[in-house]
Coordinates of C-alpha atoms in Angstrom, one line a residue:
Chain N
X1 CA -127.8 85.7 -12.7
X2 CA -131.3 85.1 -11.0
X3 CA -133.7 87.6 -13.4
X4 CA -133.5 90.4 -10.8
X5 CA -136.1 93.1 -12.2
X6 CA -137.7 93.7 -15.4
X7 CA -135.2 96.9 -16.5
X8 CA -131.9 97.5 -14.5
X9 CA -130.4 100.5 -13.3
X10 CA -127.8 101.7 -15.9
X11 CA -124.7 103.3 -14.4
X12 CA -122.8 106.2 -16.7
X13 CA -119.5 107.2 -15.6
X14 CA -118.8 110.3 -17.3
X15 CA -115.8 111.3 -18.1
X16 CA -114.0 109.2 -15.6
X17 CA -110.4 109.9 -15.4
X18 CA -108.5 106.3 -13.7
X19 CA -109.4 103.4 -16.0
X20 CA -108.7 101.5 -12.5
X21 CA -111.6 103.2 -10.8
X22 CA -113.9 102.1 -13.6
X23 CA -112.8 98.2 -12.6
X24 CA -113.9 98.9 -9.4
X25 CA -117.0 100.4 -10.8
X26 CA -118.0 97.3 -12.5
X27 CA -116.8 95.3 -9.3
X28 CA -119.3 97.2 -7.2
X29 CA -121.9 97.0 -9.9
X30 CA -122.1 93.5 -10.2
X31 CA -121.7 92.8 -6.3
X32 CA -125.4 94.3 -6.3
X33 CA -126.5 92.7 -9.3
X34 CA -126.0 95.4 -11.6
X35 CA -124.5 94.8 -14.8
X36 CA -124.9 97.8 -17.6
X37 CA -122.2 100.4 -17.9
X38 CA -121.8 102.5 -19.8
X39 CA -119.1 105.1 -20.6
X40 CA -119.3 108.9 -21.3
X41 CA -115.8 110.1 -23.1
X42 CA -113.3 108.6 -20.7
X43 CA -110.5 110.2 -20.3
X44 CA -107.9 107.5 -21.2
X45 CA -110.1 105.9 -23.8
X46 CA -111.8 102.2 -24.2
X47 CA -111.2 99.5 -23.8
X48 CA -108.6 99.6 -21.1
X49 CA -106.4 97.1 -19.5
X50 CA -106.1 99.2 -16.7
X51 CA -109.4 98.4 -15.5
X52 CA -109.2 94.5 -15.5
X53 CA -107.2 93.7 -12.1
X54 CA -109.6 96.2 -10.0
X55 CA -112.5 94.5 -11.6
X56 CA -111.7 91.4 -10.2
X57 CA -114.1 89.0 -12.0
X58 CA -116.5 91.3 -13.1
X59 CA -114.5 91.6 -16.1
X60 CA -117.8 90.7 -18.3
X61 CA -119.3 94.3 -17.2
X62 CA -116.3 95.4 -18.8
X63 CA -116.5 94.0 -22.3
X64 CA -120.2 94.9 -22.4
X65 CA -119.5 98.3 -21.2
X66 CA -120.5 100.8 -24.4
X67 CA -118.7 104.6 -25.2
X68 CA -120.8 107.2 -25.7
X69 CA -119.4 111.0 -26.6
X70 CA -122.2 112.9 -24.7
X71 CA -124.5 112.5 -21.9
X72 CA -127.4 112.9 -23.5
X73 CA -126.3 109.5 -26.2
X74 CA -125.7 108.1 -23.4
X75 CA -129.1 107.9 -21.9
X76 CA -131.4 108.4 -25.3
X77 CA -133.0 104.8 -24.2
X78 CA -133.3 106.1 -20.6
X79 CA -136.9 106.7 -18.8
X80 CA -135.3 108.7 -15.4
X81 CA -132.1 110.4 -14.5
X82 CA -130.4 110.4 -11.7
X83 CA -127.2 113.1 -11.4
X84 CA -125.0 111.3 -8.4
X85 CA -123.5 115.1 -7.0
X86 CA -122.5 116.3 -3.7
X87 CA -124.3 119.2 -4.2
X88 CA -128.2 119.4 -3.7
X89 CA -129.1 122.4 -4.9
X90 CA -128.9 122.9 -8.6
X91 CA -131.2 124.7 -11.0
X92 CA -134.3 123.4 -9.8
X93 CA -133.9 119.7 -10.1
X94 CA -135.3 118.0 -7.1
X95 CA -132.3 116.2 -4.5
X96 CA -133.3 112.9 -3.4
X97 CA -131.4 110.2 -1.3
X98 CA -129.6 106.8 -2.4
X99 CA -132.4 104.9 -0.5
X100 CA -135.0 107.6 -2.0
X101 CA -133.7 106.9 -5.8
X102 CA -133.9 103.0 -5.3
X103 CA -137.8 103.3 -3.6
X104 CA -138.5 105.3 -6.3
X105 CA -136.8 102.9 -9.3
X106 CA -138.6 99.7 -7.6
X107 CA -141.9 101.8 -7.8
X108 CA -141.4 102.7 -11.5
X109 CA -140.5 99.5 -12.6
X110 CA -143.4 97.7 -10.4
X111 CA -146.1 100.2 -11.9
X112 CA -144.9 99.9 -15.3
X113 CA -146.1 97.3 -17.9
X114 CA -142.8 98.0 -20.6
X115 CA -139.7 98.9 -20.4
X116 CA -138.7 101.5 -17.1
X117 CA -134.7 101.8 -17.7
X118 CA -133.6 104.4 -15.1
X119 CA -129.5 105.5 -15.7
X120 CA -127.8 107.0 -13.0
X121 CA -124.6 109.3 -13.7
X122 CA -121.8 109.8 -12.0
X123 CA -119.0 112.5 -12.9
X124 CA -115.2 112.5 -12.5
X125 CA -113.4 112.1 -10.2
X126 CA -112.0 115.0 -9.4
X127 CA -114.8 117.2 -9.9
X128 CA -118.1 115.7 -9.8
X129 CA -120.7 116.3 -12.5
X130 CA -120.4 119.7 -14.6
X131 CA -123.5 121.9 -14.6
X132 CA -124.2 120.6 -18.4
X133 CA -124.4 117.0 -17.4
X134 CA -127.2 117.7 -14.2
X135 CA -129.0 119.8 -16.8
X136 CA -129.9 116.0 -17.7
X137 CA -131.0 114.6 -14.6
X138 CA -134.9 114.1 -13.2
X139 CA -132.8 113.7 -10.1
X140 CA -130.2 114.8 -8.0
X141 CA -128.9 111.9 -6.2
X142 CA -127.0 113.2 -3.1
X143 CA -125.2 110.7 -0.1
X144 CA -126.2 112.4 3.5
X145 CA -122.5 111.7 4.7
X146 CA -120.9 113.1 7.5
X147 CA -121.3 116.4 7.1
X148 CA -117.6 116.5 7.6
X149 CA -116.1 114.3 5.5
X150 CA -118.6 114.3 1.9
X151 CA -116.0 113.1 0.0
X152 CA -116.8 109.6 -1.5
X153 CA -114.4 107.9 -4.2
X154 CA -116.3 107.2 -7.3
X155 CA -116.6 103.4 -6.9
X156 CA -117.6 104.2 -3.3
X157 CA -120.7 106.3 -4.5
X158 CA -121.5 103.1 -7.1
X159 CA -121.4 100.9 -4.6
X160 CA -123.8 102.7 -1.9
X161 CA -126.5 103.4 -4.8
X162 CA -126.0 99.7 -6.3
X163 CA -126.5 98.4 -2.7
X164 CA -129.4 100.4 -2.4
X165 CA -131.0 99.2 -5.3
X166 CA -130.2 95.3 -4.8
X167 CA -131.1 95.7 -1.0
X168 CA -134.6 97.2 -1.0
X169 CA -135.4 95.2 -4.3
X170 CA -138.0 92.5 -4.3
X171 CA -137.2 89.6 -2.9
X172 CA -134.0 90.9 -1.4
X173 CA -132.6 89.0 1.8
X174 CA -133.3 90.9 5.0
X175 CA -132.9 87.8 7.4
X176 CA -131.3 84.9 7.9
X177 CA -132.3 81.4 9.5
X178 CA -131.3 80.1 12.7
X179 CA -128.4 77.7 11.3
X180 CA -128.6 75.3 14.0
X181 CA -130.8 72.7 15.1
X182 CA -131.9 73.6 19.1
X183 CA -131.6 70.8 21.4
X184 CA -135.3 69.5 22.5
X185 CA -135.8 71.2 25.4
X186 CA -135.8 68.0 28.0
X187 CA -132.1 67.6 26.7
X188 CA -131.2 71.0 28.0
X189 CA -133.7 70.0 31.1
X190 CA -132.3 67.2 31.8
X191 CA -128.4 69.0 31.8
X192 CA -129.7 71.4 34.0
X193 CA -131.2 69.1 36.6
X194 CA -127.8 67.2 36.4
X195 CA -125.8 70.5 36.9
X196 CA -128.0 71.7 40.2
X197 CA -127.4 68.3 41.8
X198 CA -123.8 68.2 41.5
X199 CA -123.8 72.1 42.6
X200 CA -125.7 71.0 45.5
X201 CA -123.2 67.9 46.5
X202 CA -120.2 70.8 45.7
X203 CA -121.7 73.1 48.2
X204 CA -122.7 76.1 45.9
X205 CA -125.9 77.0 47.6
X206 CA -125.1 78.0 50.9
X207 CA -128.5 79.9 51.3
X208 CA -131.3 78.3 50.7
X209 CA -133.8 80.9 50.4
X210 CA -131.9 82.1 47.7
X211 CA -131.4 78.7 45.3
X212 CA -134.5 78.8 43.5
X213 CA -133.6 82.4 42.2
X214 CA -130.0 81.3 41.3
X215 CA -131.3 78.3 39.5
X216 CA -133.8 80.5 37.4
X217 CA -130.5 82.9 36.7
X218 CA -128.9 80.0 35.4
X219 CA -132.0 78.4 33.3
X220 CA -132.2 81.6 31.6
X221 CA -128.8 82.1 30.7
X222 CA -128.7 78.9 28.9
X223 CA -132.1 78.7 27.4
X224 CA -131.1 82.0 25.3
X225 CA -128.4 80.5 23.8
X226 CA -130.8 77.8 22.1
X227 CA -128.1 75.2 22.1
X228 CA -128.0 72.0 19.8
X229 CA -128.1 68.3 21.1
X230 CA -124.3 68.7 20.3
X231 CA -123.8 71.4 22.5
X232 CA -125.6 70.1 25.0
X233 CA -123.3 66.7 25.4
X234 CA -120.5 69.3 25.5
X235 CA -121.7 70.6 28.6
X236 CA -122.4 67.8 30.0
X237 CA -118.7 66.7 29.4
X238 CA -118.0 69.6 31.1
X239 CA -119.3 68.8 34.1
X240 CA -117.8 65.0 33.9
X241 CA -114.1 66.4 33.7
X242 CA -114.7 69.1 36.4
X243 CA -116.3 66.3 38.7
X244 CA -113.8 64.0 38.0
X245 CA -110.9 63.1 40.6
X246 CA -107.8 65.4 39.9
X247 CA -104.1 63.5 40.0
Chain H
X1 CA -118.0 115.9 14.1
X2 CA -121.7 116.0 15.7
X3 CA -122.4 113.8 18.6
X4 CA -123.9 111.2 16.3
X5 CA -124.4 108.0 19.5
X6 CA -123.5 107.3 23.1
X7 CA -121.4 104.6 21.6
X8 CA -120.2 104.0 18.1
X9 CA -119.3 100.8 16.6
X10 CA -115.8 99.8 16.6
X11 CA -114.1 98.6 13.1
X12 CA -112.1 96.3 13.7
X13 CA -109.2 95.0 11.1
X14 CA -108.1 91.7 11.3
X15 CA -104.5 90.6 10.0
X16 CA -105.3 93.2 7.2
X17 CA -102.6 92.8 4.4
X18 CA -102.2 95.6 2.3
X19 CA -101.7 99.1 4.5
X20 CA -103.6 101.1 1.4
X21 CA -106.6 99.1 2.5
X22 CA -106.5 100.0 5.6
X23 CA -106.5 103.7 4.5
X24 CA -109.3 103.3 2.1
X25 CA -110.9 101.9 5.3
X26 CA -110.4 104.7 7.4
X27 CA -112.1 107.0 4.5
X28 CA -115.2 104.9 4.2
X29 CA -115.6 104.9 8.3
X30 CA -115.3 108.5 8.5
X31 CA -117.4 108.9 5.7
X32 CA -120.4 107.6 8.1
X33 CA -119.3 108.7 11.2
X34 CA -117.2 106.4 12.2
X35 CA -113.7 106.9 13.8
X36 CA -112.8 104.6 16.0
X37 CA -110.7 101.6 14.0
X38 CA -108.6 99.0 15.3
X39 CA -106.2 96.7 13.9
X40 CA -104.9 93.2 14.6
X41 CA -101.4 92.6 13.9
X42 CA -101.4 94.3 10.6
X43 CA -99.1 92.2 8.1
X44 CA -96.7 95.1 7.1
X45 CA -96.5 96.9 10.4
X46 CA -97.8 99.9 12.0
X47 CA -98.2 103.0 11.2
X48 CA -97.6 102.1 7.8
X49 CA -97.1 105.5 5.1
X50 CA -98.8 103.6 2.4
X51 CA -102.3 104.2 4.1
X52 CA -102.2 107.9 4.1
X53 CA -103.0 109.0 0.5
X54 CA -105.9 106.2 0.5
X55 CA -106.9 107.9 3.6
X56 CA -107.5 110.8 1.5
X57 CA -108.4 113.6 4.4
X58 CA -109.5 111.0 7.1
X59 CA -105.7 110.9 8.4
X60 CA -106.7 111.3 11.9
X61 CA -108.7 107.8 11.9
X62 CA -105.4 106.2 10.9
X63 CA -103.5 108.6 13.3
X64 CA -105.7 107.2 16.2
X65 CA -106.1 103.4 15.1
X66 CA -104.2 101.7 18.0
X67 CA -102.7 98.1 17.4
X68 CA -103.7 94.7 19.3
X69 CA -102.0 91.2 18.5
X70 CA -104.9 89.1 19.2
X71 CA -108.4 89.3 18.2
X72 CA -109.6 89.1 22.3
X73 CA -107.5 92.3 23.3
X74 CA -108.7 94.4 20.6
X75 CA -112.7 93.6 21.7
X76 CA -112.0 93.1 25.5
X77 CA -113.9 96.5 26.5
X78 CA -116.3 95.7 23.6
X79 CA -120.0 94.8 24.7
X80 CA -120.9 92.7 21.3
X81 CA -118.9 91.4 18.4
X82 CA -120.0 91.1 15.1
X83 CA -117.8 88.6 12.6
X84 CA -118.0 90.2 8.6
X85 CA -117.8 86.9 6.6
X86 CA -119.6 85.5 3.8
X87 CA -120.0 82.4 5.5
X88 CA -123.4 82.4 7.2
X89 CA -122.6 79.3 9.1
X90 CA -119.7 78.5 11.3
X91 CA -120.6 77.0 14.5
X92 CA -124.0 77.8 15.6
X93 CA -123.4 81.4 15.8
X94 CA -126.5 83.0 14.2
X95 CA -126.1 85.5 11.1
X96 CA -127.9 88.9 10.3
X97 CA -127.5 91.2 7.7
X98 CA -125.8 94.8 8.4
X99 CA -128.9 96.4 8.3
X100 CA -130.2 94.0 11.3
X101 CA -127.0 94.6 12.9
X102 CA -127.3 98.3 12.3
X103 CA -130.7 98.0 13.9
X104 CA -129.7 95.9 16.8
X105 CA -126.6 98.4 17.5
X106 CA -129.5 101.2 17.7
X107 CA -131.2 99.3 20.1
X108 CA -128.7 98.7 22.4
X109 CA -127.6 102.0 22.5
X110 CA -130.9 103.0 22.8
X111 CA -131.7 101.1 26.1
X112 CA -128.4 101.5 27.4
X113 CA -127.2 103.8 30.6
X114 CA -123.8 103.8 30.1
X115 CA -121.7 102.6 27.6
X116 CA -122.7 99.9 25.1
X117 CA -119.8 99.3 22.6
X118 CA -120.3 96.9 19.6
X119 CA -117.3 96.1 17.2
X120 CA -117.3 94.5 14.3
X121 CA -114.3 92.0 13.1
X122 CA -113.3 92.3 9.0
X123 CA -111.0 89.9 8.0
X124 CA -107.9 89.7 5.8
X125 CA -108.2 90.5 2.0
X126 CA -107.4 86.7 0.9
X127 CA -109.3 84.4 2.8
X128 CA -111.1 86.5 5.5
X129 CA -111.8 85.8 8.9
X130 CA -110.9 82.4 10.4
X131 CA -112.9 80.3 12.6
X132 CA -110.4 81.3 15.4
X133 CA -111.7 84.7 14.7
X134 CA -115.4 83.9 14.4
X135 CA -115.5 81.9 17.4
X136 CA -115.2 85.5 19.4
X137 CA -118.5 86.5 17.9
X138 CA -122.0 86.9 19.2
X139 CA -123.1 87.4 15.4
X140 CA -122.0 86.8 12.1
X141 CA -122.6 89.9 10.1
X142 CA -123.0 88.7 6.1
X143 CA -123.9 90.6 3.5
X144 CA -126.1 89.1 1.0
X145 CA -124.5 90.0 -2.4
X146 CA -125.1 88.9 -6.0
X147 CA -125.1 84.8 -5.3
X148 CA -123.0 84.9 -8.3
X149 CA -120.5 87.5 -7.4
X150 CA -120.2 87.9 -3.7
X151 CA -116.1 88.7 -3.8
X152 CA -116.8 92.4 -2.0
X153 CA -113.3 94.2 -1.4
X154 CA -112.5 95.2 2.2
X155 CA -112.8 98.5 2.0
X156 CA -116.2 97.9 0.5
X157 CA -117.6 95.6 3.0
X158 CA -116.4 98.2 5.9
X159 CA -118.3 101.1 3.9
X160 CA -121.7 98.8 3.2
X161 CA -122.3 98.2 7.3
X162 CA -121.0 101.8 8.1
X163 CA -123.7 103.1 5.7
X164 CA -126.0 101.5 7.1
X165 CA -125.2 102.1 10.3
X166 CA -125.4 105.7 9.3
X167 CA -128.5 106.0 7.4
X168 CA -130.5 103.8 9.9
X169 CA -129.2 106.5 12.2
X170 CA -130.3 109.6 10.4
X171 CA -134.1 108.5 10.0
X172 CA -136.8 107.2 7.6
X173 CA -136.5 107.5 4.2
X174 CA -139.7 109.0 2.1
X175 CA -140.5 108.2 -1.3
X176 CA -143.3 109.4 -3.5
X177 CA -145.3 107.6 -6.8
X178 CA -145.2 108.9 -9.8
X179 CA -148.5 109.0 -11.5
X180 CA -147.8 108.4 -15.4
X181 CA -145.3 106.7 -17.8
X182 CA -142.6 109.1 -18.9
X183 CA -141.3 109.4 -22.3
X184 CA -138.4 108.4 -23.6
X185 CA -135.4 111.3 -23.5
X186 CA -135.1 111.1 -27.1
X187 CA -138.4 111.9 -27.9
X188 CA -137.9 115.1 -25.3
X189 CA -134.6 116.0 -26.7
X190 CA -135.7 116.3 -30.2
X191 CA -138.4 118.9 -29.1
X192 CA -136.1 121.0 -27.3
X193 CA -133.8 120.9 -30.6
X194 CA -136.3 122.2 -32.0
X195 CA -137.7 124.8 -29.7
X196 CA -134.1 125.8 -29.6
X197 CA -133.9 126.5 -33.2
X198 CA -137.7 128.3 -33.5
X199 CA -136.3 130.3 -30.4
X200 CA -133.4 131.2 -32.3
X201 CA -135.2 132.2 -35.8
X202 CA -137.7 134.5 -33.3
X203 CA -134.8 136.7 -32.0
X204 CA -135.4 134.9 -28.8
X205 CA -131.5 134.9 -27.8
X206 CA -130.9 138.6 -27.7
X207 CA -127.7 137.8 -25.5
X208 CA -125.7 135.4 -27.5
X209 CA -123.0 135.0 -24.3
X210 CA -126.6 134.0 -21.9
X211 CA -127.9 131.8 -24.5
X212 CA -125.6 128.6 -23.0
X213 CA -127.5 129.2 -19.5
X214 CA -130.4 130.0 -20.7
X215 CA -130.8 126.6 -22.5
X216 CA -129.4 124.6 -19.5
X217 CA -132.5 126.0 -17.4
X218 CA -135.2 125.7 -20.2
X219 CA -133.9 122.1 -20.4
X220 CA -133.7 121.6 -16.7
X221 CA -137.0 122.3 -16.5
X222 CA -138.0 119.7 -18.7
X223 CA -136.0 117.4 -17.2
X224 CA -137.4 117.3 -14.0
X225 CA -141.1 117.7 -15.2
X226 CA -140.5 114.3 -16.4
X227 CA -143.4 114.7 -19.0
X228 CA -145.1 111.9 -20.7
X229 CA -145.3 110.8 -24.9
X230 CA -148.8 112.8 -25.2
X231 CA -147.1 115.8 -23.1
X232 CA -144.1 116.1 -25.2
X233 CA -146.7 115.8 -28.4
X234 CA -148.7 118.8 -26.6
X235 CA -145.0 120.9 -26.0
X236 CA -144.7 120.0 -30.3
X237 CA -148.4 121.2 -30.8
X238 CA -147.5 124.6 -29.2
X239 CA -144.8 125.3 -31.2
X240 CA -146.3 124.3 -34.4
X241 CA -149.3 126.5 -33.0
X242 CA -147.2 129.6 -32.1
X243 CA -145.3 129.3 -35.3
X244 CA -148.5 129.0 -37.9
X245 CA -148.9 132.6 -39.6
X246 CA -151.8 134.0 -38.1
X247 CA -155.2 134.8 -39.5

């Protein structure tokens, strides 16, 4: 994996009940580059085979994956603490967005000479994080879903974090390159001169005043879609087999 | 649900094989907002009872899905078409990430009078969309994963571009700078041990059944204030100073 940040997010699943939703934690996790787990008491213990088909291939952030007993072991080595909760109002521990946490993660980590190792926990399934786990946390991190439907599955909520973080990180892809070569443009020229002489000789323009405008219409159309020298000779095949004399 | 566009992207499911996929999908659409999913000859029929419990409450996006058997039916009162692959070259259709096609959705809808109704094609679980598929496109939408682990599951890749089709929606995001290097938790938790037990040898917890919630705040507090090495070393100082037998 390309060194993607001095220090990591570390994800904490606390007391996670489904082994297979911890797969599809690590799955998520490593989609985004993340690759620290870590495990607070799971219900059903560690290791567990449960959680290798979900994972898919991720199965390395599995076997890395370490077992804590309590929150606080869990992030002893930890700088920040984010609380991943539904709720935003808690004790007084400021709430702050997925897209907020990752800003604020890439701004720690950029403005720190050592070690920044932020951990963000999630809580079971069923019922989120307990009120002694968010005692822990710098952070709330809460999801702005439809206010009618809050409910995200666990490796849901890992993934829209991870993808925050690996999104907005340094160097992160936010466009792509035209993946075609365009035509030079007297290639396209010289198709479109052919096409308005054989629309005249088929009788298109039956008012004058009116051809330069259509002509223009048509230009347009076709100099927007940027096409390659390839496309280009299929066009003017086009033409050919429509010109040519039927049976 | 709050009028959230003019015109909301269609999700599109191509040749989806598993029906609890397809449910999982309908949970992450509604999720952000979306509710408006479509499926192309489904593999194990439709409606199909194994999608419900993945649906968890978002039944009535399943309950509303209609079915299409071709790809051009189920976008023919569509105004663009996106193609979900992790190919970001098949013919010379160009490629943007879902946070540019999020933006160009906005756009659109945006500028538009009347309606302006994108949709965007996912593929099935194995092999994903086909270049049959693709060729309907105006853009490929590709998600720039981990180079090393780009397998995303469907119902992930649905969530990623409806999140960000959601948060683009609901506005900028702020972050703020913090202005020192905090310390690590251990070094925090071992002063609150021991304020806890100097609290406890002054009589502090006169209420033994409030004493659980009244160290959750006192360490919430902490928590969020985040404070440095040198401010945990002052927190230490003030006990030790508190505590020295006075003059």
């Amino acid at each position: 994996m390309p060194d993607l940040s001095p220090t990591k997010p570390v994800i904490v699943l606390v007391q996670t009940q489904m082994a297979v939703n911890i797969g599809m934690c690590a799955r998520a996790m490593l989609n985004c580059g993340l690759d620290e787990l870590r495990l607070v008491a799971p219900r059903d213990g560690w290791p567990n085979t449960d959680a290798i088909a979900p994972s898919t291939d991720a199965k390395r952030v599995l076997e890395s994956a370490k077992v804590y007993s309590t929150v606080a072991d869990a992030v002893a080595d930890c700088h920040q603490v984010y609380a991943a909760t539904a709720r935003i109002r808690h004790l007084n521990t400021p709430a702050v967005t997925a897209a907020e946490a990752a800003a604020e993660m890439h701004s720690a980590t950029a403005a720190s000479e050592g070690e920044n190792r932020p951990a963000i926990l999630f809580g079971p399934e069923a019922s989120g994080l307990d009120n002694d786990a968010m005692s822990y946390a710098d952070r709330l991190l809460h999801y702005p879903m439809n206010p009618e439907f809050t409910s995200l599955n666990l490796a849901q909520a890992v993934l829209l974090f991870s993808w925050e973080w690996w999104s907005t990180r340094a160097g992160a892809t936010t466009s792509y390159e035209q993946g075609w070569e365009a035509a030079p443009k007297a290639e396209l020229d010289h198709y479109l001169q052919r096409l308005e002489d054989e629309l005249e000789k088929a009788g298109f323009f039956t008012n004058p005043a009116k051809r330069p405008n259509t002509i223009r219409k048509i230009r347009a159309l076709f100099s927007r879609s940027n096409p390659s020298s390839q496309e280009v000779k299929s066009l003017q095949g086009i033409i050919t087999a429509l010109n040519s004399p039927r049976r």
